Amino acid sequence: MQFSVIRSSHLACAAFIALTMTAPAHAASAQRENAGKLGDGSAVEAITLRAANGVSARILTYGATLQSLIAPDRHGRRADVILGYDDLASYVDHPNYFGVTVGRYANRIANGRFALDGVTYQLPQNNNGQSLHGGGRGFDKALWRVVAVKSGPVAKVVLAHVSPDGDSGYPGTLTTTVTYTLDEKGNLGILFEASSDKPTIVNMTNHALFNMAGEGSAGGAMDNRLTIPARAYTPVTATLIPTGELRPVAGSAFDFRKARRLNDALRDGRDAQIVVGRGYDHNYALDKGVTPTPQLAARLTDPASGRVLEVLSTEPGLQFYSGNFLDGTLIGKHGHLYRMGDGIALEPQKFPDAPNQPGFVSARIDPGKPYRHAMIYRLSVSQ
């Protein structure tokens, strides 16, 4: 399976904005407020984007975190459809990647090592000998700076962060922005952009865990129906590093080309990959590959409420994680204890361990050739 890398451009950026825009009957609003302080006294802000159709998103400057995403059901009843915490202190004291921006490199890098131009770089090994989501002190734990907050036809907030050369072992000073936008159709856009003064690797995404029945619902997310337009996925080793194979999903527990109930194969111990992952924790090679504008990467629905989420992205891969390590020890929103299956992550991105896998789409960027990942959480209702 071949993928081609599409270079970023002003045209592609304009197309992304057009996808998340609609002719405004009402303006969307952006409200900025204090969300508390970190241990060193730094102030954290929350920006809430609201649309007239009942969709709203709350973003924290700590971790550029999507703290809540409110969506109405077919009767207009609103619910928060992502897992997380009610307060800032819990994000700091009990980090679990709920809704955060992950980087510099989302997902895993084998042994925390990669090479560029003959130089080997060592990252923190924070996950069974591997480097995960930037190595433990990644973008999810950074305090991002507010660049702009705007109401209008499309409400938005722009956040910025500079990761210095050598940060967690990565080369190059990386200047990054995350832009959240919300339009009147219920499209929450997230645009990740980064530039470096040295060759380096970048792979950024959002790590929201979804339950379209509503966060904390009694049955969890396992009655949700999932569709992933991918003919192949990347099987993993015992340490959850891709083997390099692109394995067809046909006839397996990993086939979500047609909508499928999440719980159907989650505990299928006959599939060695389900055993290794303790459920799903695997990357899908999306049929669309790399695209200049966001295209469908996943669709998640809750038949009971009618809530629908479509995840669109410009990236070639999608990590599907079924919340396997949620064990009831974390107290989330409204005092809910989160357990396995209470929410799932659908993370568009480059493939895991791409810097060490020559057959995967490259995660390298160079000075003058910046990184760009545009994604959309598109919310709607089925009758």
mmCIF file of C-alpha atoms in Angstrom:
data_model
loop_
_atom_site.group_PDB
_atom_site.id
_atom_site.type_symbol
_atom_site.label_atom_id
_atom_site.label_comp_id
_atom_site.label_asym_id
_atom_site.label_seq_id
_atom_site.Cartn_x
_atom_site.Cartn_y
_atom_site.Cartn_z
ATOM 1 C CA MET A 1 0.000 0.000 0.000
ATOM 2 C CA GLN A 2 1.538 3.302 -1.075
ATOM 3 C CA PHE A 3 1.036 6.729 0.444
ATOM 4 C CA SER A 4 2.205 10.094 -0.876
ATOM 5 C CA VAL A 5 3.109 13.067 1.267
ATOM 6 C CA ILE A 6 1.169 16.223 0.425
ATOM 7 C CA ARG A 7 2.950 19.493 1.168
ATOM 8 C CA SER A 8 1.131 22.159 3.188
ATOM 9 C CA SER A 9 0.029 25.314 1.405
ATOM 10 C CA HIS A 10 -2.109 28.397 1.793
ATOM 11 C CA LEU A 11 -4.619 26.751 -0.540
ATOM 12 C CA ALA A 12 -4.917 23.681 1.715
ATOM 13 C CA CYS A 13 -5.333 25.883 4.778
ATOM 14 C CA ALA A 14 -8.094 27.845 3.057
ATOM 15 C CA ALA A 15 -9.810 24.595 2.113
ATOM 16 C CA PHE A 16 -9.722 23.454 5.752
ATOM 17 C CA ILE A 17 -11.360 26.684 6.895
ATOM 18 C CA ALA A 18 -14.007 26.304 4.190
ATOM 19 C CA LEU A 19 -14.783 22.780 5.386
ATOM 20 C CA THR A 20 -15.435 24.009 8.920
ATOM 21 C CA MET A 21 -17.435 27.053 7.809
ATOM 22 C CA THR A 22 -21.042 27.621 6.881
ATOM 23 C CA ALA A 23 -22.998 30.662 5.742
ATOM 24 C CA PRO A 24 -23.817 32.166 9.151
ATOM 25 C CA ALA A 25 -27.399 32.486 10.285
ATOM 26 C CA HIS A 26 -26.027 33.155 13.781
ATOM 27 C CA ALA A 27 -22.583 33.992 15.061
ATOM 28 C CA ALA A 28 -20.691 31.471 17.160
ATOM 29 C CA SER A 29 -19.230 32.772 20.390
ATOM 30 C CA ALA A 30 -15.877 32.419 22.142
ATOM 31 C CA GLN A 31 -15.684 33.116 25.870
ATOM 32 C CA ARG A 32 -12.415 33.376 27.798
ATOM 33 C CA GLU A 33 -12.186 32.807 31.570
ATOM 34 C CA ASN A 34 -9.839 31.840 34.375
ATOM 35 C CA ALA A 35 -9.495 28.098 35.024
ATOM 36 C CA GLY A 36 -7.098 28.128 37.996
ATOM 37 C CA LYS A 37 -3.360 28.116 38.617
ATOM 38 C CA LEU A 38 -0.524 25.640 38.362
ATOM 39 C CA GLY A 39 1.813 24.896 41.258
ATOM 40 C CA ASP A 40 4.247 27.608 40.169
ATOM 41 C CA GLY A 41 1.484 30.214 40.150
ATOM 42 C CA SER A 42 1.015 30.297 36.370
ATOM 43 C CA ALA A 43 -2.540 31.125 35.377
ATOM 44 C CA VAL A 44 -4.482 28.656 33.241
ATOM 45 C CA GLU A 45 -7.345 29.851 31.066
ATOM 46 C CA ALA A 46 -10.409 28.147 29.593
ATOM 47 C CA ILE A 47 -11.935 29.181 26.283
ATOM 48 C CA THR A 48 -15.469 28.001 25.515
ATOM 49 C CA LEU A 49 -16.668 27.958 21.911
ATOM 50 C CA ARG A 50 -20.453 27.832 21.472
ATOM 51 C CA ALA A 51 -22.679 27.403 18.427
ATOM 52 C CA ALA A 52 -26.406 28.090 18.221
ATOM 53 C CA ASN A 53 -27.170 24.427 17.423
ATOM 54 C CA GLY A 54 -26.225 23.394 20.981
ATOM 55 C CA VAL A 55 -22.679 22.189 20.327
ATOM 56 C CA SER A 56 -19.981 23.655 22.553
ATOM 57 C CA ALA A 57 -16.337 22.938 23.302
ATOM 58 C CA ARG A 58 -14.237 23.997 26.286
ATOM 59 C CA ILE A 59 -10.475 24.220 25.790
ATOM 60 C CA LEU A 60 -7.846 24.582 28.525
ATOM 61 C CA THR A 61 -4.537 26.313 27.875
ATOM 62 C CA TYR A 62 -2.890 23.574 29.974
ATOM 63 C CA GLY A 63 -2.069 20.872 27.443
ATOM 64 C CA ALA A 64 -4.145 22.665 24.756
ATOM 65 C CA THR A 65 -6.771 20.297 26.173
ATOM 66 C CA LEU A 66 -10.291 19.703 24.905
ATOM 67 C CA GLN A 67 -11.945 19.491 28.317
ATOM 68 C CA SER A 68 -15.533 19.077 27.191
ATOM 69 C CA LEU A 69 -17.509 18.613 23.989
ATOM 70 C CA ILE A 70 -21.250 19.054 24.403
ATOM 71 C CA ALA A 71 -23.593 17.624 21.764
ATOM 72 C CA PRO A 72 -27.412 17.405 21.603
ATOM 73 C CA ASP A 73 -29.266 14.149 20.923
ATOM 74 C CA ARG A 74 -32.219 13.708 18.558
ATOM 75 C CA HIS A 75 -34.523 15.266 21.186
ATOM 76 C CA GLY A 76 -32.221 18.207 21.837
ATOM 77 C CA ARG A 77 -30.904 16.850 25.139
ATOM 78 C CA ARG A 78 -27.266 17.814 25.519
ATOM 79 C CA ALA A 79 -24.480 15.677 26.965
ATOM 80 C CA ASP A 80 -20.717 15.818 27.232
ATOM 81 C CA VAL A 81 -19.410 13.126 24.861
ATOM 82 C CA ILE A 82 -15.755 13.017 26.026
ATOM 83 C CA LEU A 83 -14.141 11.706 29.184
ATOM 84 C CA GLY A 84 -12.116 14.018 31.397
ATOM 85 C CA TYR A 85 -12.059 15.939 34.657
ATOM 86 C CA ASP A 86 -14.116 18.774 36.091
ATOM 87 C CA ASP A 87 -11.125 20.624 37.538
ATOM 88 C CA LEU A 88 -7.619 21.670 36.500
ATOM 89 C CA ALA A 89 -5.938 19.984 39.465
ATOM 90 C CA SER A 90 -7.025 16.525 38.302
ATOM 91 C CA TYR A 91 -5.446 17.049 34.856
ATOM 92 C CA VAL A 92 -2.198 17.978 36.609
ATOM 93 C CA ASP A 93 -2.218 15.383 39.398
ATOM 94 C CA HIS A 94 -3.762 12.428 37.531
ATOM 95 C CA PRO A 95 -2.656 12.765 33.890
ATOM 96 C CA ASN A 96 -4.253 10.255 31.545
ATOM 97 C CA TYR A 97 -4.186 12.136 28.216
ATOM 98 C CA PHE A 98 -7.922 12.947 28.384
ATOM 99 C CA GLY A 99 -8.558 15.361 25.481
ATOM 100 C CA VAL A 100 -4.991 16.685 25.423
ATOM 101 C CA THR A 101 -2.804 17.714 22.515
ATOM 102 C CA VAL A 102 -0.091 15.066 22.251
ATOM 103 C CA GLY A 103 3.371 15.711 20.806
ATOM 104 C CA ARG A 104 6.063 16.164 19.813
ATOM 105 C CA TYR A 105 5.389 12.613 18.683
ATOM 106 C CA ALA A 106 1.983 11.067 19.355
ATOM 107 C CA ASN A 107 1.934 7.315 19.989
ATOM 108 C CA ARG A 108 4.995 5.085 20.436
ATOM 109 C CA ILE A 109 8.614 5.127 19.278
ATOM 110 C CA ALA A 110 10.482 1.848 19.784
ATOM 111 C CA ASN A 111 13.042 1.995 22.590
ATOM 112 C CA GLY A 112 12.682 5.772 22.521
ATOM 113 C CA ARG A 113 15.259 6.021 19.736
ATOM 114 C CA PHE A 114 15.338 7.276 16.168
ATOM 115 C CA ALA A 115 17.997 8.490 13.737
ATOM 116 C CA LEU A 116 18.115 11.504 11.422
ATOM 117 C CA ASP A 117 20.986 12.156 9.003
ATOM 118 C CA GLY A 118 23.193 9.633 10.758
ATOM 119 C CA VAL A 119 22.614 11.009 14.275
ATOM 120 C CA THR A 120 20.747 8.872 16.833
ATOM 121 C CA TYR A 121 18.477 10.627 19.322
ATOM 122 C CA GLN A 122 17.353 9.142 22.642
ATOM 123 C CA LEU A 123 13.953 10.047 24.102
ATOM 124 C CA PRO A 124 12.538 9.248 27.548
ATOM 125 C CA GLN A 125 11.270 5.660 27.771
ATOM 126 C CA ASN A 126 8.030 6.192 29.655
ATOM 127 C CA ASN A 127 6.006 3.190 28.434
ATOM 128 C CA ASN A 128 7.435 -0.309 28.903
ATOM 129 C CA GLY A 129 10.765 0.732 27.414
ATOM 130 C CA GLN A 130 9.147 2.725 24.595
ATOM 131 C CA SER A 131 8.594 6.469 24.264
ATOM 132 C CA LEU A 132 4.892 7.364 24.337
ATOM 133 C CA HIS A 133 3.249 10.696 23.431
ATOM 134 C CA GLY A 134 6.444 12.727 23.624
ATOM 135 C CA GLY A 135 8.129 10.848 26.464
ATOM 136 C CA GLY A 136 6.224 11.842 29.582
ATOM 137 C CA ARG A 137 6.829 15.623 29.481
ATOM 138 C CA GLY A 138 5.180 16.298 26.164
ATOM 139 C CA PHE A 139 2.809 18.933 24.856
ATOM 140 C CA ASP A 140 0.032 17.625 27.110
ATOM 141 C CA LYS A 141 1.880 19.063 30.135
ATOM 142 C CA ALA A 142 2.823 22.407 28.589
ATOM 143 C CA LEU A 143 1.072 25.679 29.375
ATOM 144 C CA TRP A 144 0.114 27.061 25.969
ATOM 145 C CA ARG A 145 -0.099 30.787 25.240
ATOM 146 C CA VAL A 146 -3.325 32.322 23.912
ATOM 147 C CA VAL A 147 -2.609 34.054 20.605
ATOM 148 C CA ALA A 148 -6.171 34.908 19.567
ATOM 149 C CA VAL A 149 -9.779 34.385 20.646
ATOM 150 C CA LYS A 150 -12.552 35.338 18.237
ATOM 151 C CA SER A 151 -16.323 35.120 17.921
ATOM 152 C CA GLY A 152 -18.056 35.299 14.555
ATOM 153 C CA PRO A 153 -19.261 33.010 11.753
ATOM 154 C CA VAL A 154 -16.582 30.614 12.994
ATOM 155 C CA ALA A 155 -15.538 30.951 16.639
ATOM 156 C CA LYS A 156 -11.895 30.152 17.301
ATOM 157 C CA VAL A 157 -8.987 30.116 19.709
ATOM 158 C CA VAL A 158 -5.332 29.954 18.665
ATOM 159 C CA LEU A 159 -2.792 28.559 21.151
ATOM 160 C CA ALA A 160 1.003 28.590 20.800
ATOM 161 C CA HIS A 161 3.949 26.787 22.392
ATOM 162 C CA VAL A 162 7.702 26.739 21.726
ATOM 163 C CA SER A 163 9.539 23.481 22.428
ATOM 164 C CA PRO A 164 13.280 24.238 22.720
ATOM 165 C CA ASP A 165 16.063 22.345 20.956
ATOM 166 C CA GLY A 166 16.752 19.158 22.922
ATOM 167 C CA ASP A 167 13.408 19.152 24.713
ATOM 168 C CA SER A 168 12.863 15.526 25.828
ATOM 169 C CA GLY A 169 15.704 14.585 23.480
ATOM 170 C CA TYR A 170 14.139 15.905 20.257
ATOM 171 C CA PRO A 171 16.293 18.017 17.937
ATOM 172 C CA GLY A 172 15.346 21.508 16.803
ATOM 173 C CA THR A 173 13.459 24.413 18.318
ATOM 174 C CA LEU A 174 9.852 23.635 17.404
ATOM 175 C CA THR A 175 7.357 26.498 17.176
ATOM 176 C CA THR A 176 3.819 25.128 17.310
ATOM 177 C CA THR A 177 0.233 26.353 17.188
ATOM 178 C CA VAL A 178 -3.083 24.605 17.765
ATOM 179 C CA THR A 179 -6.198 26.302 16.392
ATOM 180 C CA TYR A 180 -9.650 25.205 17.535
ATOM 181 C CA THR A 181 -12.619 26.398 15.435
ATOM 182 C CA LEU A 182 -16.354 25.800 15.815
ATOM 183 C CA ASP A 183 -18.985 26.551 13.171
ATOM 184 C CA GLU A 184 -22.797 26.447 13.157
ATOM 185 C CA LYS A 185 -22.995 22.926 11.728
ATOM 186 C CA GLY A 186 -21.281 21.390 14.725
ATOM 187 C CA ASN A 187 -17.853 21.070 13.133
ATOM 188 C CA LEU A 188 -15.060 21.387 15.681
ATOM 189 C CA GLY A 189 -11.867 21.897 13.679
ATOM 190 C CA ILE A 190 -8.401 21.367 15.130
ATOM 191 C CA LEU A 191 -5.413 22.556 13.133
ATOM 192 C CA PHE A 192 -1.900 21.597 14.263
ATOM 193 C CA GLU A 193 1.018 23.520 12.743
ATOM 194 C CA ALA A 194 4.729 23.404 13.555
ATOM 195 C CA SER A 195 8.040 24.631 12.168
ATOM 196 C CA SER A 196 11.591 23.783 13.182
ATOM 197 C CA ASP A 197 15.051 25.309 12.780
ATOM 198 C CA LYS A 198 16.577 21.802 12.409
ATOM 199 C CA PRO A 199 15.480 18.514 10.868
ATOM 200 C CA THR A 200 13.220 16.763 13.367
ATOM 201 C CA ILE A 201 10.116 14.574 13.643
ATOM 202 C CA VAL A 202 6.583 15.706 14.444
ATOM 203 C CA ASN A 203 3.302 13.863 14.921
ATOM 204 C CA MET A 204 0.507 15.746 16.696
ATOM 205 C CA THR A 205 -3.103 14.845 17.414
ATOM 206 C CA ASN A 206 -5.877 15.165 19.970
ATOM 207 C CA HIS A 207 -6.405 12.381 22.496
ATOM 208 C CA ALA A 208 -10.113 12.719 23.326
ATOM 209 C CA LEU A 209 -11.904 9.579 24.551
ATOM 210 C CA PHE A 210 -15.466 9.464 23.229
ATOM 211 C CA ASN A 211 -18.761 8.004 24.342
ATOM 212 C CA MET A 212 -21.602 9.204 22.130
ATOM 213 C CA ALA A 213 -24.148 8.018 24.702
ATOM 214 C CA GLY A 214 -22.647 10.653 26.989
ATOM 215 C CA GLU A 215 -19.709 10.605 29.360
ATOM 216 C CA GLY A 216 -20.402 8.440 32.406
ATOM 217 C CA SER A 217 -23.425 6.659 30.887
ATOM 218 C CA ALA A 218 -24.242 3.408 32.674
ATOM 219 C CA GLY A 219 -23.410 1.131 29.752
ATOM 220 C CA GLY A 220 -20.202 2.885 28.787
ATOM 221 C CA ALA A 221 -19.359 3.291 25.103
ATOM 222 C CA MET A 222 -19.559 -0.353 24.088
ATOM 223 C CA ASP A 223 -22.963 -0.068 22.423
ATOM 224 C CA ASN A 224 -21.627 2.693 20.156
ATOM 225 C CA ARG A 225 -21.200 1.706 16.487
ATOM 226 C CA LEU A 226 -17.858 2.362 14.808
ATOM 227 C CA THR A 227 -16.866 2.630 11.157
ATOM 228 C CA ILE A 228 -13.233 2.949 9.995
ATOM 229 C CA PRO A 229 -12.627 3.160 6.209
ATOM 230 C CA ALA A 230 -9.446 1.088 6.202
ATOM 231 C CA ARG A 231 -8.605 -2.186 4.477
ATOM 232 C CA ALA A 232 -5.508 -2.759 6.617
ATOM 233 C CA TYR A 233 -4.070 -2.145 10.061
ATOM 234 C CA THR A 234 -0.601 -2.406 11.597
ATOM 235 C CA PRO A 235 -0.261 -5.419 13.940
ATOM 236 C CA VAL A 236 2.003 -4.927 16.951
ATOM 237 C CA THR A 237 4.533 -6.716 19.120
ATOM 238 C CA ALA A 238 4.095 -7.448 22.816
ATOM 239 C CA THR A 239 5.274 -3.881 23.532
ATOM 240 C CA LEU A 240 2.673 -2.429 21.127
ATOM 241 C CA ILE A 241 5.225 -1.403 18.488
ATOM 242 C CA PRO A 242 4.143 -2.048 14.864
ATOM 243 C CA THR A 243 5.863 -4.993 13.204
ATOM 244 C CA GLY A 244 5.941 -3.109 9.878
ATOM 245 C CA GLU A 245 3.266 -5.323 8.326
ATOM 246 C CA LEU A 246 0.092 -3.922 6.808
ATOM 247 C CA ARG A 247 -2.383 -6.701 7.578
ATOM 248 C CA PRO A 248 -5.792 -6.911 5.845
ATOM 249 C CA VAL A 249 -8.725 -6.466 8.221
ATOM 250 C CA ALA A 250 -11.041 -8.732 6.195
ATOM 251 C CA GLY A 251 -12.477 -11.575 8.252
ATOM 252 C CA SER A 252 -10.916 -10.364 11.497
ATOM 253 C CA ALA A 253 -11.907 -8.562 14.691
ATOM 254 C CA PHE A 254 -10.336 -5.456 13.158
ATOM 255 C CA ASP A 255 -12.780 -5.071 10.266
ATOM 256 C CA PHE A 256 -14.799 -1.880 10.818
ATOM 257 C CA ARG A 257 -15.403 -1.063 7.171
ATOM 258 C CA LYS A 258 -19.101 -1.452 7.948
ATOM 259 C CA ALA A 259 -20.572 -0.067 11.159
ATOM 260 C CA ARG A 260 -19.987 -2.487 13.998
ATOM 261 C CA ARG A 261 -20.883 -2.522 17.696
ATOM 262 C CA LEU A 262 -17.740 -1.869 19.720
ATOM 263 C CA ASN A 263 -18.332 -4.742 22.095
ATOM 264 C CA ASP A 264 -18.695 -7.370 19.339
ATOM 265 C CA ALA A 265 -15.045 -8.472 19.302
ATOM 266 C CA LEU A 266 -13.434 -6.518 22.127
ATOM 267 C CA ARG A 267 -12.899 -9.645 24.215
ATOM 268 C CA ASP A 268 -12.193 -12.094 21.397
ATOM 269 C CA GLY A 269 -9.282 -14.024 22.939
ATOM 270 C CA ARG A 270 -8.915 -16.075 19.751
ATOM 271 C CA ASP A 271 -7.295 -13.080 18.057
ATOM 272 C CA ALA A 272 -3.693 -12.762 19.243
ATOM 273 C CA GLN A 273 -3.690 -9.024 18.509
ATOM 274 C CA ILE A 274 -6.695 -8.449 20.757
ATOM 275 C CA VAL A 275 -4.846 -10.349 23.496
ATOM 276 C CA VAL A 276 -1.664 -8.293 23.048
ATOM 277 C CA GLY A 277 -3.540 -4.990 23.135
ATOM 278 C CA ARG A 278 -5.952 -6.052 25.914
ATOM 279 C CA GLY A 279 -8.547 -4.957 23.392
ATOM 280 C CA TYR A 280 -7.989 -2.442 20.612
ATOM 281 C CA ASP A 281 -4.845 -0.297 20.720
ATOM 282 C CA HIS A 282 -3.910 -0.368 17.046
ATOM 283 C CA ASN A 283 -3.225 1.903 14.101
ATOM 284 C CA TYR A 284 -5.343 1.692 10.954
ATOM 285 C CA ALA A 285 -3.876 2.477 7.520
ATOM 286 C CA LEU A 286 -6.700 4.639 6.183
ATOM 287 C CA ASP A 287 -7.691 3.931 2.573
ATOM 288 C CA LYS A 288 -7.519 7.660 1.790
ATOM 289 C CA GLY A 289 -3.827 8.002 2.755
ATOM 290 C CA VAL A 290 -2.474 11.555 3.148
ATOM 291 C CA THR A 291 -4.928 14.162 1.832
ATOM 292 C CA PRO A 292 -4.687 17.938 1.321
ATOM 293 C CA THR A 293 -8.005 18.496 3.109
ATOM 294 C CA PRO A 294 -9.606 16.493 5.945
ATOM 295 C CA GLN A 295 -11.322 13.313 4.767
ATOM 296 C CA LEU A 296 -13.243 10.683 6.739
ATOM 297 C CA ALA A 297 -11.140 8.668 9.178
ATOM 298 C CA ALA A 298 -13.862 7.260 11.463
ATOM 299 C CA ARG A 299 -17.569 7.444 12.262
ATOM 300 C CA LEU A 300 -18.965 6.746 15.739
ATOM 301 C CA THR A 301 -22.691 6.632 16.485
ATOM 302 C CA ASP A 302 -24.970 5.950 19.423
ATOM 303 C CA PRO A 303 -28.238 4.478 18.083
ATOM 304 C CA ALA A 304 -30.119 5.159 21.332
ATOM 305 C CA SER A 305 -29.499 8.919 21.403
ATOM 306 C CA GLY A 306 -28.905 9.472 17.681
ATOM 307 C CA ARG A 307 -25.611 11.312 18.296
ATOM 308 C CA VAL A 308 -23.119 10.973 15.451
ATOM 309 C CA LEU A 309 -19.414 11.821 15.395
ATOM 310 C CA GLU A 310 -17.372 11.871 12.197
ATOM 311 C CA VAL A 311 -13.605 12.241 12.545
ATOM 312 C CA LEU A 312 -11.938 13.755 9.479
ATOM 313 C CA SER A 313 -8.201 14.234 8.995
ATOM 314 C CA THR A 314 -5.431 14.915 6.511
ATOM 315 C CA GLU A 315 -3.215 12.207 8.072
ATOM 316 C CA PRO A 316 -2.795 8.598 6.824
ATOM 317 C CA GLY A 317 -3.387 6.706 10.069
ATOM 318 C CA LEU A 318 -5.940 6.366 12.858
ATOM 319 C CA GLN A 319 -5.123 4.928 16.283
ATOM 320 C CA PHE A 320 -8.159 3.170 17.762
ATOM 321 C CA TYR A 321 -7.823 2.673 21.539
ATOM 322 C CA SER A 322 -10.684 1.109 23.492
ATOM 323 C CA GLY A 323 -9.733 2.482 26.915
ATOM 324 C CA ASN A 324 -8.139 -0.810 27.946
ATOM 325 C CA PHE A 325 -6.170 0.609 30.858
ATOM 326 C CA LEU A 326 -9.055 2.442 32.522
ATOM 327 C CA ASP A 327 -9.476 0.387 35.683
ATOM 328 C CA GLY A 328 -11.877 2.294 37.937
ATOM 329 C CA THR A 329 -9.149 4.102 39.868
ATOM 330 C CA LEU A 330 -9.643 7.481 38.169
ATOM 331 C CA ILE A 331 -12.516 9.715 39.273
ATOM 332 C CA GLY A 332 -13.641 11.713 36.263
ATOM 333 C CA LYS A 333 -16.387 14.225 35.574
ATOM 334 C CA HIS A 334 -19.347 14.330 37.955
ATOM 335 C CA GLY A 335 -17.631 11.785 40.235
ATOM 336 C CA HIS A 336 -17.725 8.992 37.644
ATOM 337 C CA LEU A 337 -15.234 6.137 38.011
ATOM 338 C CA TYR A 338 -13.842 5.383 34.560
ATOM 339 C CA ARG A 339 -13.509 1.727 33.574
ATOM 340 C CA MET A 340 -12.396 -0.156 30.482
ATOM 341 C CA GLY A 341 -14.796 0.580 27.638
ATOM 342 C CA ASP A 342 -16.185 3.794 29.104
ATOM 343 C CA GLY A 343 -14.685 5.727 26.187
ATOM 344 C CA ILE A 344 -12.598 5.182 23.072
ATOM 345 C CA ALA A 345 -9.872 7.235 21.416
ATOM 346 C CA LEU A 346 -9.888 7.828 17.656
ATOM 347 C CA GLU A 347 -6.569 9.570 17.009
ATOM 348 C CA PRO A 348 -5.684 10.590 13.433
ATOM 349 C CA GLN A 349 -1.899 10.730 12.997
ATOM 350 C CA LYS A 350 1.222 9.388 11.340
ATOM 351 C CA PHE A 351 1.824 5.695 12.000
ATOM 352 C CA PRO A 352 3.390 4.665 15.331
ATOM 353 C CA ASP A 353 7.186 4.272 15.208
ATOM 354 C CA ALA A 354 7.285 5.788 11.703
ATOM 355 C CA PRO A 355 10.806 7.220 12.251
ATOM 356 C CA ASN A 356 12.090 3.617 12.503
ATOM 357 C CA GLN A 357 9.871 2.117 9.811
ATOM 358 C CA PRO A 358 11.003 3.037 6.271
ATOM 359 C CA GLY A 359 7.791 1.621 4.772
ATOM 360 C CA PHE A 360 5.615 4.123 6.676
ATOM 361 C CA VAL A 361 4.861 7.749 5.740
ATOM 362 C CA SER A 362 7.723 9.881 7.036
ATOM 363 C CA ALA A 363 7.249 12.072 10.111
ATOM 364 C CA ARG A 364 10.297 14.195 9.270
ATOM 365 C CA ILE A 365 10.120 17.954 8.808
ATOM 366 C CA ASP A 366 12.909 20.352 7.834
ATOM 367 C CA PRO A 367 13.511 24.104 8.085
ATOM 368 C CA GLY A 368 11.256 25.781 5.548
ATOM 369 C CA LYS A 369 9.079 22.666 5.259
ATOM 370 C CA PRO A 370 6.652 22.888 8.182
ATOM 371 C CA TYR A 371 4.246 20.358 9.663
ATOM 372 C CA ARG A 372 0.495 20.637 9.276
ATOM 373 C CA HIS A 373 -2.322 18.348 10.410
ATOM 374 C CA ALA A 374 -5.942 19.435 9.973
ATOM 375 C CA MET A 375 -8.697 17.413 11.620
ATOM 376 C CA ILE A 376 -12.405 17.864 12.312
ATOM 377 C CA TYR A 377 -14.798 16.432 14.869
ATOM 378 C CA ARG A 378 -18.108 16.697 12.964
ATOM 379 C CA LEU A 379 -21.166 16.316 15.210
ATOM 380 C CA SER A 380 -24.681 15.607 13.955
ATOM 381 C CA VAL A 381 -27.834 13.676 14.835
ATOM 382 C CA SER A 382 -29.548 10.736 13.144
ATOM 383 C CA GLN A 383 -33.301 10.233 13.423
#
